C-alpha positions as a LaTeX table, in Angstrom:
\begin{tabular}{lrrr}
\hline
Residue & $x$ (\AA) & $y$ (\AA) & $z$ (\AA) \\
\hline
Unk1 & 120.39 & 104.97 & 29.18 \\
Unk2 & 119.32 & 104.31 & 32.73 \\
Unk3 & 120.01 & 100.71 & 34.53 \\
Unk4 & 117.47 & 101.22 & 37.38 \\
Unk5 & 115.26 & 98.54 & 36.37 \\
Unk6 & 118.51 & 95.78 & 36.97 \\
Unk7 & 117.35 & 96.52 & 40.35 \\
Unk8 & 114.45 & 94.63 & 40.29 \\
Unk9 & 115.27 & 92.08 & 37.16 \\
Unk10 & 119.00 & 90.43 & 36.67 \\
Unk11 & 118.67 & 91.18 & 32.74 \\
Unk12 & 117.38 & 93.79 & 30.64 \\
Unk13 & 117.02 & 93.67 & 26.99 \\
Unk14 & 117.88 & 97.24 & 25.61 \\
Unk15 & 117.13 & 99.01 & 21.90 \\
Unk16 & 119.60 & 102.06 & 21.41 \\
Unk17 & 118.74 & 104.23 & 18.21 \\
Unk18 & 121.37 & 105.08 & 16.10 \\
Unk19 & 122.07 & 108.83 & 15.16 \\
Unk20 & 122.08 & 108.22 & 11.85 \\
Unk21 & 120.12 & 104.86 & 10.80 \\
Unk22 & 119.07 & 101.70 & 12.67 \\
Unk23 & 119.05 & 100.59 & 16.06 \\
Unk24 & 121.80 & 98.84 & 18.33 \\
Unk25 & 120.21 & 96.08 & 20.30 \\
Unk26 & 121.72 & 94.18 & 23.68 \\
Unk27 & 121.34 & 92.67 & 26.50 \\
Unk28 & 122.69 & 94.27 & 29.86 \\
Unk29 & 122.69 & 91.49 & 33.09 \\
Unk30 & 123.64 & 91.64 & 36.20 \\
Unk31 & 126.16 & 88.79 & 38.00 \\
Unk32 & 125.70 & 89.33 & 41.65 \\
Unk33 & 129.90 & 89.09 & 43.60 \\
Unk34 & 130.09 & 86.82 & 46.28 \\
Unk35 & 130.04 & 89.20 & 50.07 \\
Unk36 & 133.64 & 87.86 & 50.57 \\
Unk37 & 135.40 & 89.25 & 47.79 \\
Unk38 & 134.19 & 92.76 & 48.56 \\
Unk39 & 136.26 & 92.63 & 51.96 \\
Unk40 & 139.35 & 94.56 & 52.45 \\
Unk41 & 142.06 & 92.99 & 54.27 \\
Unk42 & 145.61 & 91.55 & 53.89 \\
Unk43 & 147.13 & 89.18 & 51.97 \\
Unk44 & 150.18 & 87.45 & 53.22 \\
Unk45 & 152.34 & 86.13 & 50.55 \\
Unk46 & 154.89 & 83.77 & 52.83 \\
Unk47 & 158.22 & 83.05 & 50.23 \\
Unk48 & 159.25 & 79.83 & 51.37 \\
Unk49 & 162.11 & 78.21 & 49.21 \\
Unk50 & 163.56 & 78.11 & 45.97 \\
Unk51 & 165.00 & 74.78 & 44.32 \\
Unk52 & 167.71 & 74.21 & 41.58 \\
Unk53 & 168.67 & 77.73 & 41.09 \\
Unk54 & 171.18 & 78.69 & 38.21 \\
Unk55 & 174.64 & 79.27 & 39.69 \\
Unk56 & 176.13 & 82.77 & 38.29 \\
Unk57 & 179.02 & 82.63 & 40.72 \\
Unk58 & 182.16 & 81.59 & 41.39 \\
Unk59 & 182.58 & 80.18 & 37.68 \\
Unk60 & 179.20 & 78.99 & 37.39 \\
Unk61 & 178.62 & 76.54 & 41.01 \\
Unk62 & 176.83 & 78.70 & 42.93 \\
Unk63 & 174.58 & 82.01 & 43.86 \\
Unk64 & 173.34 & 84.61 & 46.30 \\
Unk65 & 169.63 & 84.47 & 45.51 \\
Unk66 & 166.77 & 87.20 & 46.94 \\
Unk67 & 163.51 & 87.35 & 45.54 \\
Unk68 & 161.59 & 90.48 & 44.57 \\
Unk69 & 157.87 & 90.12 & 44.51 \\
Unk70 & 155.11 & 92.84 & 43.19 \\
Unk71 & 151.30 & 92.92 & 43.21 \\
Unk72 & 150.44 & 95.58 & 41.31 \\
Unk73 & 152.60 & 98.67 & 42.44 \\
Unk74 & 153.39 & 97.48 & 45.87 \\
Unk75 & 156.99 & 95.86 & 46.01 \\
Unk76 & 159.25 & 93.82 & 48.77 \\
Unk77 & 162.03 & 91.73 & 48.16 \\
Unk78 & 163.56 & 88.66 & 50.71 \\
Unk79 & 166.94 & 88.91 & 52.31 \\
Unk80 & 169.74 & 87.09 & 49.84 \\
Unk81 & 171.08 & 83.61 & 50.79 \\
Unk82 & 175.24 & 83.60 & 50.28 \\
Unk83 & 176.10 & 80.71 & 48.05 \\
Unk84 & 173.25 & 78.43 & 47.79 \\
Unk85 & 171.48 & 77.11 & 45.07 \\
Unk86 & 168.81 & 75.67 & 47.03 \\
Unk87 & 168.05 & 78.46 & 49.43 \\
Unk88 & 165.18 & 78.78 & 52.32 \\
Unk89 & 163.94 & 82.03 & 52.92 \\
Unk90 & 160.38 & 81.46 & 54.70 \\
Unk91 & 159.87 & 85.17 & 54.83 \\
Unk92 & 156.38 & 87.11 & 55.00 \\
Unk93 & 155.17 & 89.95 & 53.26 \\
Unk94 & 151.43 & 91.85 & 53.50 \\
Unk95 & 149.63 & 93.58 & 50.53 \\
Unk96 & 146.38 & 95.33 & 51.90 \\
Unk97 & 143.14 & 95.95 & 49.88 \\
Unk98 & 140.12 & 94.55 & 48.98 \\
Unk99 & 140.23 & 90.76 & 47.60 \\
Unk100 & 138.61 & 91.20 & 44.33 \\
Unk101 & 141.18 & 93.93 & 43.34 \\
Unk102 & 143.90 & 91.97 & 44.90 \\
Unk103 & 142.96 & 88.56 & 43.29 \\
Unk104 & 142.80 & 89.67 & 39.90 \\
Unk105 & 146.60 & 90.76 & 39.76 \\
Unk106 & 149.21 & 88.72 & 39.44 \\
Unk107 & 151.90 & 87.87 & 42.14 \\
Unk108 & 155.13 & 88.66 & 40.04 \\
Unk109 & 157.95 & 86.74 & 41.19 \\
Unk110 & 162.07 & 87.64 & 40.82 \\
Unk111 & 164.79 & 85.87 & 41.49 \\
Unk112 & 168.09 & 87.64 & 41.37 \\
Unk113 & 171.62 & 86.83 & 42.19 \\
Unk114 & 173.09 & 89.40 & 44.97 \\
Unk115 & 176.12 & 91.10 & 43.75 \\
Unk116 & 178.27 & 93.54 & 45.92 \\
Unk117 & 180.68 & 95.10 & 43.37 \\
Unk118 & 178.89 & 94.30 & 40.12 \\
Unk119 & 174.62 & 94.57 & 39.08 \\
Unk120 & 172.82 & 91.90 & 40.22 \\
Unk121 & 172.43 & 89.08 & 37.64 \\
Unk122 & 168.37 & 88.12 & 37.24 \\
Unk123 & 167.41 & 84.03 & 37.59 \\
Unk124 & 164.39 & 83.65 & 36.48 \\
Unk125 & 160.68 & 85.44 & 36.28 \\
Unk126 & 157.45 & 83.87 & 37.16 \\
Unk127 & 154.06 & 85.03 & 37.27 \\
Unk128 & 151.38 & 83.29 & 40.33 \\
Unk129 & 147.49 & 83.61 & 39.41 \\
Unk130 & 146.17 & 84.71 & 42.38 \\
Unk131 & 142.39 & 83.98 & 41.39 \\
Unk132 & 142.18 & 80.75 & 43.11 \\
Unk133 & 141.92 & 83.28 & 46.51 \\
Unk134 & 138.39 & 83.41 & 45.07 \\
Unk135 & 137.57 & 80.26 & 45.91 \\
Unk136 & 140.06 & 79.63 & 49.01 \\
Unk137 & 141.83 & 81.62 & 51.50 \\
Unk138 & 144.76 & 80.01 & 51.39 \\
Unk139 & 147.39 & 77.99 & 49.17 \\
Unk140 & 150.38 & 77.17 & 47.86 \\
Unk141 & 152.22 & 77.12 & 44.80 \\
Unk142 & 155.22 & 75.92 & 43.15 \\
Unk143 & 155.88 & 78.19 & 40.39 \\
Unk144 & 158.57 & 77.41 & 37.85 \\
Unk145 & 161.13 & 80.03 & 36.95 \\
Unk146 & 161.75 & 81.36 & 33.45 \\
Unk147 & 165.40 & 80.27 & 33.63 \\
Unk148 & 166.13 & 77.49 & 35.47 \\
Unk149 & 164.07 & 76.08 & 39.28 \\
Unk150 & 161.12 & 76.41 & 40.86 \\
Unk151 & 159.93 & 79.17 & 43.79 \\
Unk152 & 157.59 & 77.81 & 46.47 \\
Unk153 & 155.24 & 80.52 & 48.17 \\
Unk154 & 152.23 & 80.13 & 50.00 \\
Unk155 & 149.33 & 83.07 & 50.12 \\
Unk156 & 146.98 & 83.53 & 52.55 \\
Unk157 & 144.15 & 86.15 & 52.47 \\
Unk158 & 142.90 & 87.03 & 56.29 \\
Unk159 & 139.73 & 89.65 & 56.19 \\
Unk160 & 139.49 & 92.94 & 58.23 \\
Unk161 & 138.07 & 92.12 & 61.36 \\
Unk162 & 138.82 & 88.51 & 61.83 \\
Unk163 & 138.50 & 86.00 & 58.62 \\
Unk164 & 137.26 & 85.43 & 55.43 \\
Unk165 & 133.82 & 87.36 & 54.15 \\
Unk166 & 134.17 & 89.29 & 57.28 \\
Unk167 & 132.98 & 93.12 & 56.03 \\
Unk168 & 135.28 & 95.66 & 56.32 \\
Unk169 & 133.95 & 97.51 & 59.89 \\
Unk170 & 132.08 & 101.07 & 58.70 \\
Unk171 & 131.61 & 99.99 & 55.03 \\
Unk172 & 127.93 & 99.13 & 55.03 \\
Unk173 & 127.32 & 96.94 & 51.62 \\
Unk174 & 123.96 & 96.59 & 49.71 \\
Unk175 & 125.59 & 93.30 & 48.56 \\
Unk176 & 122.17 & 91.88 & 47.15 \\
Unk177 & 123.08 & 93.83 & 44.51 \\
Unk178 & 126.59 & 93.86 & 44.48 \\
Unk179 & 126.97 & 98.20 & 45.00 \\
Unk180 & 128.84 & 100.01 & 47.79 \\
Unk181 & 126.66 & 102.39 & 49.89 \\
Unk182 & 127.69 & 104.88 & 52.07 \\
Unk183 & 125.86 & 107.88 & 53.45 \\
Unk184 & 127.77 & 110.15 & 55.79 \\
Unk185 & 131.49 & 111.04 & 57.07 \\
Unk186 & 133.96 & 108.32 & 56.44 \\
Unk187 & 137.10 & 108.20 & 58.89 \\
Unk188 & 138.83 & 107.47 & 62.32 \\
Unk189 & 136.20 & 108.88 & 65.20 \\
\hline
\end{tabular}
């Protein structure tokens, strides 16, 4: 089945015979994506603070707290915090791509109790929708923990070539119709 006439209409009824009785009939339409989440560029996840914490040390008053965080199969982790339940981190960490892709993963969020001699001990799991980049460049969240506190990040997308909806330089988009096209060599000159 060929979609070439969603080029010039944004729906197209369709009638598919079956092989061996009947027809399948459907509609195929076409949602145009917004310019801006086409762009590649970073995301900087900033991990700010964590509050209330469960203490696993020293008889139960106190940790050594680090957060892991993931998007996708990229991974970093903060530095840990000796003995605080109530630690500040305010570290950065950049996961490149294009904002679509990066938008609809979540931001997994870890936080672990630092251990020298023994495993570290986890302290809660949280999951951050990232969708609302979407819609804005920017924001923060305060994302309770599976255990026990909260984790307070802020994300910030920031577009190749200078800010948000800027295209990605060398990528020419035919973004009328939401498609990628490219016709020669692709790399560093």
């Amino acid at each position: 089945m060929r979609l070439d006439a969603l080029q010039a209409q944004e729906r197209l009824e369709c009638v598919q015979p079956l092989p061996t009785q009947g027809s399948l009939t459907f509609d195929v339409s076409w949602v145009p994506m917004a310019e801006r989440l086409l762009t590649r560029g970073t995301l900087h996840v900033n991990v700010i603070r964590a509050t209330n914490l469960k203490a696993v040390d020293n008889r139960n008053t106190t940790s050594d707290p680090y957060v892991k965080l993931a998007i996708g199969d990229k991974k970093h982790k903060t530095k840990h915090v000796s003995k605080n339940l109530n630690p500040q981190w305010n570290e950065t960490f950049s996961f490149d791509g294009e904002l679509r892709e990066l938008a609809d993963k979540p931001l997994q969020l870890e936080v672990v109790d630092h251990n020298s001699m023994l495993a570290d001990v986890n302290l809660g799991t949280a999951t951050v929708d990232l969708s609302v980049l979407k819609q804005n460049p920017a924001h923060e969240f305060e994302v309770a923990l599976s255990q026990q506190g909260h984790v307070y990040v802020r994300v910030v997308w920031e577009a190749r070539g200078g800010g948000v909806g800027a295209a990605a330089p060398g990528l020419p988009h035919d973004l009328t119709r939401g498609q990628t096209s490219f016709a020669g060599a692709y790399g560093a000159a």
